[in-house]
mmCIF file of N, CA and C in Angstrom:
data_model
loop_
_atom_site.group_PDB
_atom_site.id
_atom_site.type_symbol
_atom_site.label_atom_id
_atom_site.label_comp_id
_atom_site.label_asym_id
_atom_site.label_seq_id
_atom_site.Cartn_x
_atom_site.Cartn_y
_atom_site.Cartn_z
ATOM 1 N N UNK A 1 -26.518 -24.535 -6.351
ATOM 2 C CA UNK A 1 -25.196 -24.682 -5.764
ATOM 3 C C UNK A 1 -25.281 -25.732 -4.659
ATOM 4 N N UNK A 2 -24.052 -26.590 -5.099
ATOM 5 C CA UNK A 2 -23.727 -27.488 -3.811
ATOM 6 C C UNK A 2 -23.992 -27.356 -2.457
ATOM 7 N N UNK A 3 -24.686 -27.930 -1.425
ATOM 8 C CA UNK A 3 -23.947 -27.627 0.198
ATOM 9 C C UNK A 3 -22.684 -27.180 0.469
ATOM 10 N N UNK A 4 -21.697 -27.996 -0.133
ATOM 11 C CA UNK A 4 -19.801 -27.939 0.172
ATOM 12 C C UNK A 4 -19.245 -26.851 -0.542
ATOM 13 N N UNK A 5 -20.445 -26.624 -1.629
ATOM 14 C CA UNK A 5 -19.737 -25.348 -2.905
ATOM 15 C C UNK A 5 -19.955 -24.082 -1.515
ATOM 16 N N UNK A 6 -21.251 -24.153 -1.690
ATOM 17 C CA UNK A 6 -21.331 -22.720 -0.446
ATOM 18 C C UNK A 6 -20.967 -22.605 0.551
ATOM 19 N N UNK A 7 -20.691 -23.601 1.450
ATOM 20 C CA UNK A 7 -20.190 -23.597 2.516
ATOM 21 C C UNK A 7 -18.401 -22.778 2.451
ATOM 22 N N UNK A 8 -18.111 -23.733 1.099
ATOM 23 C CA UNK A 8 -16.658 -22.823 1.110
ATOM 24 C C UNK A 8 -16.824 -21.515 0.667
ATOM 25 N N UNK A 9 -17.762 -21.508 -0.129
ATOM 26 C CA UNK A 9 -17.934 -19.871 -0.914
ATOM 27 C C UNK A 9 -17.847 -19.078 0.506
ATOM 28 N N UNK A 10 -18.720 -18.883 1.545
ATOM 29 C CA UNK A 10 -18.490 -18.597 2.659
ATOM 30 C C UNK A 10 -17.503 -18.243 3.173
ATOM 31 N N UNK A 11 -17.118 -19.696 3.623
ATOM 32 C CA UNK A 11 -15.622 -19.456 4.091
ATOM 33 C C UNK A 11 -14.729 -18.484 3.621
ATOM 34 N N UNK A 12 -14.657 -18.647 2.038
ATOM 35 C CA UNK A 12 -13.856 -17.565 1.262
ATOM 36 C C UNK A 12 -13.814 -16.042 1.343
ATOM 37 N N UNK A 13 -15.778 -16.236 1.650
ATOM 38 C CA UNK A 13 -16.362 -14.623 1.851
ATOM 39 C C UNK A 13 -15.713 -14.140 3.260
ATOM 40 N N UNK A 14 -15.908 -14.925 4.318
ATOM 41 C CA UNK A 14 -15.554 -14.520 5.690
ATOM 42 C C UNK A 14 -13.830 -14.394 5.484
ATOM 43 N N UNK A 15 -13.138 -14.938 5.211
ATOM 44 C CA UNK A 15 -11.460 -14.350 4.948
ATOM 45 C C UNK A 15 -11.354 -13.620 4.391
ATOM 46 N N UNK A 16 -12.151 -12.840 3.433
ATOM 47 C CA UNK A 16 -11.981 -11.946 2.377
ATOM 48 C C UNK A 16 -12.512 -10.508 3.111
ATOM 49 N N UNK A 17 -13.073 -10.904 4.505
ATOM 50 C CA UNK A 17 -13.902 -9.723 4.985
ATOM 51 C C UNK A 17 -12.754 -8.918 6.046
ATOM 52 N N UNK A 18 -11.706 -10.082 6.171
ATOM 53 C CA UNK A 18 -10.924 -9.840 7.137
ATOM 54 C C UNK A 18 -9.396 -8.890 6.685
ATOM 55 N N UNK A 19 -9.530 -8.636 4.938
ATOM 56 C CA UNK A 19 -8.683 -7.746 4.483
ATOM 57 C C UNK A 19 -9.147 -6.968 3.518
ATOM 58 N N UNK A 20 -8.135 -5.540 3.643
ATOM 59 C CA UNK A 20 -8.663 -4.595 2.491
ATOM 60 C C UNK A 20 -7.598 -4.363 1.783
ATOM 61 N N UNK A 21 -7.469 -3.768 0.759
ATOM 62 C CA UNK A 21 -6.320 -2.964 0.114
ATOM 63 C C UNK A 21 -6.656 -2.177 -0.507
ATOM 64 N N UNK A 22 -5.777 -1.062 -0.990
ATOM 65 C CA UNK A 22 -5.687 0.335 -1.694
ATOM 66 C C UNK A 22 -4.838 0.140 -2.380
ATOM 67 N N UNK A 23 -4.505 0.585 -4.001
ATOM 68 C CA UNK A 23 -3.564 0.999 -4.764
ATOM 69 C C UNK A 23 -3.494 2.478 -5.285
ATOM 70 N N UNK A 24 -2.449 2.762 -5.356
ATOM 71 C CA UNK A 24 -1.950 3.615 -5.342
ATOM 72 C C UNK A 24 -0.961 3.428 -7.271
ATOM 73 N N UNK A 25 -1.314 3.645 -8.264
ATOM 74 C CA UNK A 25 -0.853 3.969 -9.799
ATOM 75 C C UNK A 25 -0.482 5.106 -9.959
ATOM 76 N N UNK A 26 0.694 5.112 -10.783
ATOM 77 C CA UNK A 26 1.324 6.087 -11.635
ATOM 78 C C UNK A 26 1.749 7.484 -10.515
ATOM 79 N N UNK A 27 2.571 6.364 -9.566
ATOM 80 C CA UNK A 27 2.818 7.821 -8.660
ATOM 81 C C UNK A 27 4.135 8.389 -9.036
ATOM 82 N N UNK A 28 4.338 9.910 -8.900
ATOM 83 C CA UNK A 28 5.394 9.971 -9.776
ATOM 84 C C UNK A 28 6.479 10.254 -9.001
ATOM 85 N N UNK A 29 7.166 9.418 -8.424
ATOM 86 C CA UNK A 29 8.100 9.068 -7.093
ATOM 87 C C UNK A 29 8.670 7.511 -8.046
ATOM 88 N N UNK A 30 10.311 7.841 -7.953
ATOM 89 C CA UNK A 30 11.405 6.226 -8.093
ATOM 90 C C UNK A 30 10.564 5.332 -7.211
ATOM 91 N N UNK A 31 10.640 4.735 -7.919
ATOM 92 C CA UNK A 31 10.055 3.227 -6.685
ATOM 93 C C UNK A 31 11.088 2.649 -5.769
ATOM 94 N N UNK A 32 12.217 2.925 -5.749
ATOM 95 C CA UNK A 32 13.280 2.697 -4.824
ATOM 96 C C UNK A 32 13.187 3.641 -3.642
ATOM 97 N N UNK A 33 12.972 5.213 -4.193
ATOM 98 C CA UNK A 33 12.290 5.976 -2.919
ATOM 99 C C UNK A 33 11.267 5.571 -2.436
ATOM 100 N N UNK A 34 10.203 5.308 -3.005
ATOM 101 C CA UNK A 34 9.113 4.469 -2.285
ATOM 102 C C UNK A 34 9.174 3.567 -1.704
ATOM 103 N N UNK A 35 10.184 3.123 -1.708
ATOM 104 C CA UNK A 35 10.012 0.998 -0.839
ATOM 105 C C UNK A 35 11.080 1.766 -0.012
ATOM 106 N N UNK A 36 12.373 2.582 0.022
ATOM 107 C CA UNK A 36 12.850 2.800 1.406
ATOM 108 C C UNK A 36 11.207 3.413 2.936
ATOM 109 N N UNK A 37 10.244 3.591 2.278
ATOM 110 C CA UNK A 37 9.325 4.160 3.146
ATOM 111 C C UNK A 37 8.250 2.935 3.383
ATOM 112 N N UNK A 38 8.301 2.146 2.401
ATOM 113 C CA UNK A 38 7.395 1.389 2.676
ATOM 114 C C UNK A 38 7.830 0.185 3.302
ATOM 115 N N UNK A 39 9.004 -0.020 3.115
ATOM 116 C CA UNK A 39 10.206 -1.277 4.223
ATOM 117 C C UNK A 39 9.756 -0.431 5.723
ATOM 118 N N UNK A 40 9.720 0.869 6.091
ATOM 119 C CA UNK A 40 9.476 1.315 7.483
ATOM 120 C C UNK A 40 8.235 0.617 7.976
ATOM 121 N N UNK A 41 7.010 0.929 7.222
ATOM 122 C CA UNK A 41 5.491 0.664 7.701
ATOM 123 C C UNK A 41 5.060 -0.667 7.393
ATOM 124 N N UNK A 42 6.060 -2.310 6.695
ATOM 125 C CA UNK A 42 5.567 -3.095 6.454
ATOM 126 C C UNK A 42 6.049 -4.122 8.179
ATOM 127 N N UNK A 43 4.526 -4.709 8.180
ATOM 128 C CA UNK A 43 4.354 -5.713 9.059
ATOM 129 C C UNK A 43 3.648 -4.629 10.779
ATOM 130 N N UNK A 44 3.974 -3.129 10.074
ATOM 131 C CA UNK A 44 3.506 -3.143 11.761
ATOM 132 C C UNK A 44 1.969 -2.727 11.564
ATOM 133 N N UNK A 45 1.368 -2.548 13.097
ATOM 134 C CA UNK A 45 -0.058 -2.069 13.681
ATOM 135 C C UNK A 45 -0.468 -0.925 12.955
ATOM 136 N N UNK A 46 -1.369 -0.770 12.442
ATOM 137 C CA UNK A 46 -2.017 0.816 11.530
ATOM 138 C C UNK A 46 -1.364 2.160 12.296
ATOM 139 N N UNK A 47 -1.513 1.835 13.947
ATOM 140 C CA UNK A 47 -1.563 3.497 14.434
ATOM 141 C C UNK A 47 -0.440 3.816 14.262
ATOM 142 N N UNK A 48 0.558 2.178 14.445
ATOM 143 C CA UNK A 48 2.331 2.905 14.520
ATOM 144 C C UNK A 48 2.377 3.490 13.667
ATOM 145 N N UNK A 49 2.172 2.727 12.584
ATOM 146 C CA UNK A 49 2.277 2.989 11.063
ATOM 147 C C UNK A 49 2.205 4.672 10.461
ATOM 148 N N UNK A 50 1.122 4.989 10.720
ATOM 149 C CA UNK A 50 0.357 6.108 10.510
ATOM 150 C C UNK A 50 1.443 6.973 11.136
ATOM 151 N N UNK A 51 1.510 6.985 12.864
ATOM 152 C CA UNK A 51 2.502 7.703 13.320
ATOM 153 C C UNK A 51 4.062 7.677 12.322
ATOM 154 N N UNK A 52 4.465 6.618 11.833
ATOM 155 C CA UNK A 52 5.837 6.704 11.540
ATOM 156 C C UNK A 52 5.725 7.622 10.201
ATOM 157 N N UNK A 53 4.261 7.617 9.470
ATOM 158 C CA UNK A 53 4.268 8.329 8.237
ATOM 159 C C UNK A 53 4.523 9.453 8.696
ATOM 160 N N UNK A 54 3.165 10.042 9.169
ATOM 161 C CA UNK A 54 2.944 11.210 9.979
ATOM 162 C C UNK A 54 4.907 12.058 10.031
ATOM 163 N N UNK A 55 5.409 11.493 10.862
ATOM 164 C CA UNK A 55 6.421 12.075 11.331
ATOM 165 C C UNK A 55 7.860 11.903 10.237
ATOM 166 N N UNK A 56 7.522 11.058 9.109
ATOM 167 C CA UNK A 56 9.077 10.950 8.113
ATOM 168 C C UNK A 56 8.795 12.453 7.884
ATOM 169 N N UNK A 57 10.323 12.620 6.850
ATOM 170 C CA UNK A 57 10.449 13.555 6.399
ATOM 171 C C UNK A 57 10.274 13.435 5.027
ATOM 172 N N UNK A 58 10.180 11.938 4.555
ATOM 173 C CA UNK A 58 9.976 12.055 3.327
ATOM 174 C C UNK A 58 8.774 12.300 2.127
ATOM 175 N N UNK A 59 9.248 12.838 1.062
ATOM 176 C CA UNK A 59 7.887 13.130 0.190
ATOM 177 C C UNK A 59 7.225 11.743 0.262
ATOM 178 N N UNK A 60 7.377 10.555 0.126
ATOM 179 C CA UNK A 60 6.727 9.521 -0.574
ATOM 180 C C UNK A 60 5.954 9.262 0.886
ATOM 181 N N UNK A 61 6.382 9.519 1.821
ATOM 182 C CA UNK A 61 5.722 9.234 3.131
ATOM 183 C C UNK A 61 4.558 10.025 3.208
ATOM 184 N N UNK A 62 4.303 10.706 2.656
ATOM 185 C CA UNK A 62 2.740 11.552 2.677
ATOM 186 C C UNK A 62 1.725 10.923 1.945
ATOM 187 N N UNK A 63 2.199 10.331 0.645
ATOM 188 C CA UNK A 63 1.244 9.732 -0.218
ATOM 189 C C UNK A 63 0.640 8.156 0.180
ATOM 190 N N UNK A 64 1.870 7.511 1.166
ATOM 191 C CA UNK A 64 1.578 6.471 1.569
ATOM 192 C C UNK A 64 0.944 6.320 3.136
ATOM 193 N N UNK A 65 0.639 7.495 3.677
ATOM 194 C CA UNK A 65 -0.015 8.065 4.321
ATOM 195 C C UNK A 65 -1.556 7.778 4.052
ATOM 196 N N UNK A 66 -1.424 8.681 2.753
ATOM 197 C CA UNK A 66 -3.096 8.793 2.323
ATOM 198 C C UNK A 66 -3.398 7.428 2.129
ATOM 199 N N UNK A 67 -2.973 6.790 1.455
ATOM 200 C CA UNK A 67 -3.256 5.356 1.016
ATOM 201 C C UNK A 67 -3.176 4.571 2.289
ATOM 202 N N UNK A 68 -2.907 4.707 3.624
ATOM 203 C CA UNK A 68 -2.924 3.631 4.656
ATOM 204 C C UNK A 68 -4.407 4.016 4.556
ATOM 205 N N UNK A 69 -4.704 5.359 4.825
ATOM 206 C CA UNK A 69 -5.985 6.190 5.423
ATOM 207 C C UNK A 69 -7.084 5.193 4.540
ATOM 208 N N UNK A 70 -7.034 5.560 3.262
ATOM 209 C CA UNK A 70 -7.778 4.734 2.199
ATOM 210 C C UNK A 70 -8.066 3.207 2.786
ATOM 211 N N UNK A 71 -6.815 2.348 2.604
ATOM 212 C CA UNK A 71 -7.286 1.012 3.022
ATOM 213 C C UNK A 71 -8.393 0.880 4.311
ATOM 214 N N UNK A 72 -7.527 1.869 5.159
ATOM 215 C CA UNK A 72 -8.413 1.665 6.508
ATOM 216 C C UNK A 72 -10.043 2.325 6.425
ATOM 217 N N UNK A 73 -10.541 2.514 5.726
ATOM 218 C CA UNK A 73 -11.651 3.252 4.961
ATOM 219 C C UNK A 73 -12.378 1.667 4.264
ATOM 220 N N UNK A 74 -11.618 1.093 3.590
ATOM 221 C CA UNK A 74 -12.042 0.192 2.911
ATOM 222 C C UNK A 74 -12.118 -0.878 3.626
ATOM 223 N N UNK A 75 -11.772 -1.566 4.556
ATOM 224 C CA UNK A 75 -11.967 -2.209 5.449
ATOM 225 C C UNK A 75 -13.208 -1.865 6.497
ATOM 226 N N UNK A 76 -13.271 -0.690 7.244
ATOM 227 C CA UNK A 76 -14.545 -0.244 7.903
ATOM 228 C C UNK A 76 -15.760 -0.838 6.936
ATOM 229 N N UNK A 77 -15.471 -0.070 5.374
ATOM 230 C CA UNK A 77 -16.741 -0.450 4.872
ATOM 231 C C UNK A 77 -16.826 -1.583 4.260
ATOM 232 N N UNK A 78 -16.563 -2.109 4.623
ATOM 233 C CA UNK A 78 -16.788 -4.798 4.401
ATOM 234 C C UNK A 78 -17.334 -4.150 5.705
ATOM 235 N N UNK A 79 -16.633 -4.086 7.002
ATOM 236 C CA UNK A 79 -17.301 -4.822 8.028
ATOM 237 C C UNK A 79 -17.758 -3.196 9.116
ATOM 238 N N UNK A 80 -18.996 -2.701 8.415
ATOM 239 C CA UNK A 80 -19.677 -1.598 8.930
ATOM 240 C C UNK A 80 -19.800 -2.116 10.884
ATOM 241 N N UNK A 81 -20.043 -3.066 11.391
ATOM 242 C CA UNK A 81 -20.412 -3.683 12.364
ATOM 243 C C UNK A 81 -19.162 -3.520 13.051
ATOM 244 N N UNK A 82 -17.692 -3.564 12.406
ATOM 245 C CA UNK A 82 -16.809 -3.919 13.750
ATOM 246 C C UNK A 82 -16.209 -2.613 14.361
ATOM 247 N N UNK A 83 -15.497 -2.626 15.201
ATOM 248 C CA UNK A 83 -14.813 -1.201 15.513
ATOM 249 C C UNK A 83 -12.878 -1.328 14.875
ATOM 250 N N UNK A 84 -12.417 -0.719 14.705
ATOM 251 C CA UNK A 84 -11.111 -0.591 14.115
ATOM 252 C C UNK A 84 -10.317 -0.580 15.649
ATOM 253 N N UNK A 85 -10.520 -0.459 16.670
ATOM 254 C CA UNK A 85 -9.022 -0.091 17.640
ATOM 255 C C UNK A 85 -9.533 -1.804 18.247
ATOM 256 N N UNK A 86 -10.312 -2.099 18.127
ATOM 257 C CA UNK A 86 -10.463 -3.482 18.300
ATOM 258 C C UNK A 86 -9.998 -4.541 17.814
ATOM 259 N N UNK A 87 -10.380 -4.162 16.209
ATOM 260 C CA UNK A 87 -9.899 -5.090 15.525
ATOM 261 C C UNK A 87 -8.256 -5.351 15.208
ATOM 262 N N UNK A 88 -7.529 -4.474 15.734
ATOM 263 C CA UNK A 88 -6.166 -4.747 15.460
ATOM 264 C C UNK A 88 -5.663 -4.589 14.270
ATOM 265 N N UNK A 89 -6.385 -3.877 12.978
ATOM 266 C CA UNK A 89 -5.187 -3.531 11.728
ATOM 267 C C UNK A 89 -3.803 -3.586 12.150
ATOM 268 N N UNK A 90 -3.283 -4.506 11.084
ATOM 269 C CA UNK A 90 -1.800 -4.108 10.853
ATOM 270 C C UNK A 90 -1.685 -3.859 8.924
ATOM 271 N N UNK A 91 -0.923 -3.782 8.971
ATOM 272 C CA UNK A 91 -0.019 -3.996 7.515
ATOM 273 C C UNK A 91 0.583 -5.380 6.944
ATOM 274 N N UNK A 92 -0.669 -5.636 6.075
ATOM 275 C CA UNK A 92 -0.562 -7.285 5.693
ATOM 276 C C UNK A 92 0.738 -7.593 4.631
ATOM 277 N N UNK A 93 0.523 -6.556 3.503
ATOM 278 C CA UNK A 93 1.369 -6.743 2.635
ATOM 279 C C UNK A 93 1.999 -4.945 2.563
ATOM 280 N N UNK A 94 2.869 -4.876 1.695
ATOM 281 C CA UNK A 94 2.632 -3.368 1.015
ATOM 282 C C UNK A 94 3.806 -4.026 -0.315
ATOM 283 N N UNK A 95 3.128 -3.708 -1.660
ATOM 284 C CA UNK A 95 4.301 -3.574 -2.447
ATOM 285 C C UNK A 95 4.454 -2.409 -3.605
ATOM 286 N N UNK A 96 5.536 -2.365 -3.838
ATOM 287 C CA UNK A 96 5.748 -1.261 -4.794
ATOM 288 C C UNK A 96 6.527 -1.598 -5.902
ATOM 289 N N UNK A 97 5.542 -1.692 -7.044
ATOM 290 C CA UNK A 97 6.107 -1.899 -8.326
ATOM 291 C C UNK A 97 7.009 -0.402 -9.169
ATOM 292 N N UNK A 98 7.440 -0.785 -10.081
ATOM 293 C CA UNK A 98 8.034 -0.002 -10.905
ATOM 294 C C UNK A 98 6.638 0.673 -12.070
ATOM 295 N N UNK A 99 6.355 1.298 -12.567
ATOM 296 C CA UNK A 99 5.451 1.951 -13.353
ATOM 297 C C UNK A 99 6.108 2.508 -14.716
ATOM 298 N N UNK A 100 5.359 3.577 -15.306
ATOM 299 C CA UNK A 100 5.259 3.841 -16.670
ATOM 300 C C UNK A 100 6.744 4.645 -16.637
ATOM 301 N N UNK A 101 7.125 4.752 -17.560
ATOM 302 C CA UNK A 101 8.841 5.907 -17.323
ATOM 303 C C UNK A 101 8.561 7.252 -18.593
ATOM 304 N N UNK A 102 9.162 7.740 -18.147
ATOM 305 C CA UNK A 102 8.971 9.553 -19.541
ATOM 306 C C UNK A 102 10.285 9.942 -19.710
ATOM 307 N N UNK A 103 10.611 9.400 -20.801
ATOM 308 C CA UNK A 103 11.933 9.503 -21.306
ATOM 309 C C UNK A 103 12.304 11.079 -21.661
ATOM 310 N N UNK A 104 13.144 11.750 -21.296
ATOM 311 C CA UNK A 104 12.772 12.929 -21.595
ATOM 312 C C UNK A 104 14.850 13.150 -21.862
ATOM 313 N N UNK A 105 15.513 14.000 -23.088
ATOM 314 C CA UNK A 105 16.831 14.612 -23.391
ATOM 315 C C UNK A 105 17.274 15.450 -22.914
ATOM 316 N N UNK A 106 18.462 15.597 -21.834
ATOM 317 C CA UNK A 106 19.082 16.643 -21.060
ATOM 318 C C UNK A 106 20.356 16.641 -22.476
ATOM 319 N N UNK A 107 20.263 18.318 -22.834
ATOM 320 C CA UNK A 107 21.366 18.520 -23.621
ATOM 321 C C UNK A 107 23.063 18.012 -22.694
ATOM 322 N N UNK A 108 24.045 17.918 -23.120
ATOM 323 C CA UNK A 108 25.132 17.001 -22.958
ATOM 324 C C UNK A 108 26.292 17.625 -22.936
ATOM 325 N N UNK A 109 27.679 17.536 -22.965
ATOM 326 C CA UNK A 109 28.610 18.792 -23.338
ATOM 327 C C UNK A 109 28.790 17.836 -24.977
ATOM 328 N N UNK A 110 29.689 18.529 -25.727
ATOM 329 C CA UNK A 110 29.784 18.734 -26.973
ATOM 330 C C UNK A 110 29.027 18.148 -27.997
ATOM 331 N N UNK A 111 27.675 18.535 -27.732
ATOM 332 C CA UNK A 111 26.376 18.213 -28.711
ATOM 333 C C UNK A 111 26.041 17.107 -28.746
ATOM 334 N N UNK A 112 26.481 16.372 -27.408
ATOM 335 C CA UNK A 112 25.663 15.472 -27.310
ATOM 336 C C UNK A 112 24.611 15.295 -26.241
ATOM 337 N N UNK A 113 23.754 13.942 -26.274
ATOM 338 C CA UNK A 113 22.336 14.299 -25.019
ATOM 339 C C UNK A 113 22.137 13.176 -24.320
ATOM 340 N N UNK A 114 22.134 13.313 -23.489
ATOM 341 C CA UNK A 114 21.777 11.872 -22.279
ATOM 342 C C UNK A 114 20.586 11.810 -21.712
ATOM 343 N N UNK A 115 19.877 10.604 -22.017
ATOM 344 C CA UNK A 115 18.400 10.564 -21.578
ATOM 345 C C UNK A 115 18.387 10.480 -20.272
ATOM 346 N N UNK A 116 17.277 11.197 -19.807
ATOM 347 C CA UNK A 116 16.801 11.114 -18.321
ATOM 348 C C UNK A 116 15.396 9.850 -18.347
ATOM 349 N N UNK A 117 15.453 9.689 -17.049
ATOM 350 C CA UNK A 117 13.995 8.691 -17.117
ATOM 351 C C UNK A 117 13.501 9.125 -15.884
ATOM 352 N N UNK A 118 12.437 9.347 -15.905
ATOM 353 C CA UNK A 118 11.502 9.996 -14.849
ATOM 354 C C UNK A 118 10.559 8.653 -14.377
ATOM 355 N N UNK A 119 10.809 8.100 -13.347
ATOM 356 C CA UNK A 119 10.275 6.943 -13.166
ATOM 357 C C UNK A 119 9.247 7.389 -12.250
ATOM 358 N N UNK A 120 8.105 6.150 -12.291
ATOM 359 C CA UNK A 120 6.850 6.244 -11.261
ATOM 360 C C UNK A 120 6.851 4.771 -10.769
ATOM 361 N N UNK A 121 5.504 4.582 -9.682
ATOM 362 C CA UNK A 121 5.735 3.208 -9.404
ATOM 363 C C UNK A 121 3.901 3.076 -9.093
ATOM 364 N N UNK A 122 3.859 1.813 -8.849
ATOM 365 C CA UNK A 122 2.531 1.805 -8.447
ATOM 366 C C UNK A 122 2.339 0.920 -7.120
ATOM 367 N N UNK A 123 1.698 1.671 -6.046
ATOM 368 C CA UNK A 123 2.068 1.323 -4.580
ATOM 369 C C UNK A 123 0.596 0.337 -4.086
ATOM 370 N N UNK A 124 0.805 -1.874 -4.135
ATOM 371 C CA UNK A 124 -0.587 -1.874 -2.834
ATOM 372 C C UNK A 124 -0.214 -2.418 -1.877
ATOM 373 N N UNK A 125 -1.385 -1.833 -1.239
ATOM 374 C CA UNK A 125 -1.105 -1.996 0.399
ATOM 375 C C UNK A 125 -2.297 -2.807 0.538
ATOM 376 N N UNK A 126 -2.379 -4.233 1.682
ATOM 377 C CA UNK A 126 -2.963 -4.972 2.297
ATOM 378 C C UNK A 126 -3.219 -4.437 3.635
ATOM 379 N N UNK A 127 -4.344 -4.498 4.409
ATOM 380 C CA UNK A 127 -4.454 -4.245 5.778
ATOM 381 C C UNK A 127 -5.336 -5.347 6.344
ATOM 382 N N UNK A 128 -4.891 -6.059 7.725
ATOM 383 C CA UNK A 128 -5.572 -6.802 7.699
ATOM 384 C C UNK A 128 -5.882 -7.302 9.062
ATOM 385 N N UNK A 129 -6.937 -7.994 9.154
ATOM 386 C CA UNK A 129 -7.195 -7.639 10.905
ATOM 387 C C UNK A 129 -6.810 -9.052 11.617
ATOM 388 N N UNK A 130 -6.539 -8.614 12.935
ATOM 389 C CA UNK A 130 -5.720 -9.968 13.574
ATOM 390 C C UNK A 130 -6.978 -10.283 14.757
ATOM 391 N N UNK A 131 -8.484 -10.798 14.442
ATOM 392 C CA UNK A 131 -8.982 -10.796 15.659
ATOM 393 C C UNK A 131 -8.725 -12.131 16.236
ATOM 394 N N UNK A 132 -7.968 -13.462 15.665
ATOM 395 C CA UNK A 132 -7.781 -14.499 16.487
ATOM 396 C C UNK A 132 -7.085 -14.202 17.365
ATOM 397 N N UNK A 133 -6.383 -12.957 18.036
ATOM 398 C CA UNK A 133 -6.077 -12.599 19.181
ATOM 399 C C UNK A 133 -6.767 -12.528 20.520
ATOM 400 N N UNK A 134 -8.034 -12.204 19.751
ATOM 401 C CA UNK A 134 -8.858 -11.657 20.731
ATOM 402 C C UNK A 134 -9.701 -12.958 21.691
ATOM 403 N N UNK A 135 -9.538 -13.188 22.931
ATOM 404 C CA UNK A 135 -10.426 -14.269 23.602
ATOM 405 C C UNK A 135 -10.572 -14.228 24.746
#
């Protein structure tokens, strides 16, 4: 390998050390309920974050809970060496796709049937650390 090849390989490695993510598949929550919770926790600091889960009332807010917990798990372990209240996690990305659907027949009035769709979504979250703050 090149000097310039590795040097960027590097580079690439060191930006890549500076984010984690978690996904979250086939959760079985509308994905429209999910992104009203995940529009709350996108762009801020982990602890707010955590706190604002912590305290919704909503179901989807528990699962995206676990999954902040996760990322922030996955990040510690890239960079075993740094400390987390230091490093400043926030919430880099979060998105929430639409997922698999289960078509399922609610009988109808006069013999007829209207499909239901039981939708899921699949939730990732970016976390990512802001230390060019730090000087």
């Amino acid at each position: 390998m090149g000097s310039r090849k590795k040097q960027m390989a590097d580079a690439i490695k060191e930006g890549k050390k500076q984010v984690a993510f978690a996904k979250l598949n086939n959760c079985p929550t509308s994905p429209r309920k999910m992104r009203l919770v995940a529009d709350l926790v996108r762009g801020e600091k982990v602890e707010k974050a955590l706190n604002i889960l912590k305290f919704s009332q909503k179901e989807a807010s528990a699962r995206l809970e676990k999954l902040l917990l996760s990322a922030i798990a996955n990040w510690q372990a890239k960079n075993e060496d740094a400390d987390v209240e230091s490093a400043e996690l926030f919430v880099k990305e979060i998105r929430v796709d639409g997922g698999s659907m289960l078509k399922r027949l609610r009988p109808a009035p006069q013999g007829r049937a209207h499909r239901i769709r039981k939708r899921s979504n699949h939730v990732t979250l970016v976390v990512g650390a802001n230390n060019n703050t730090q000087a």
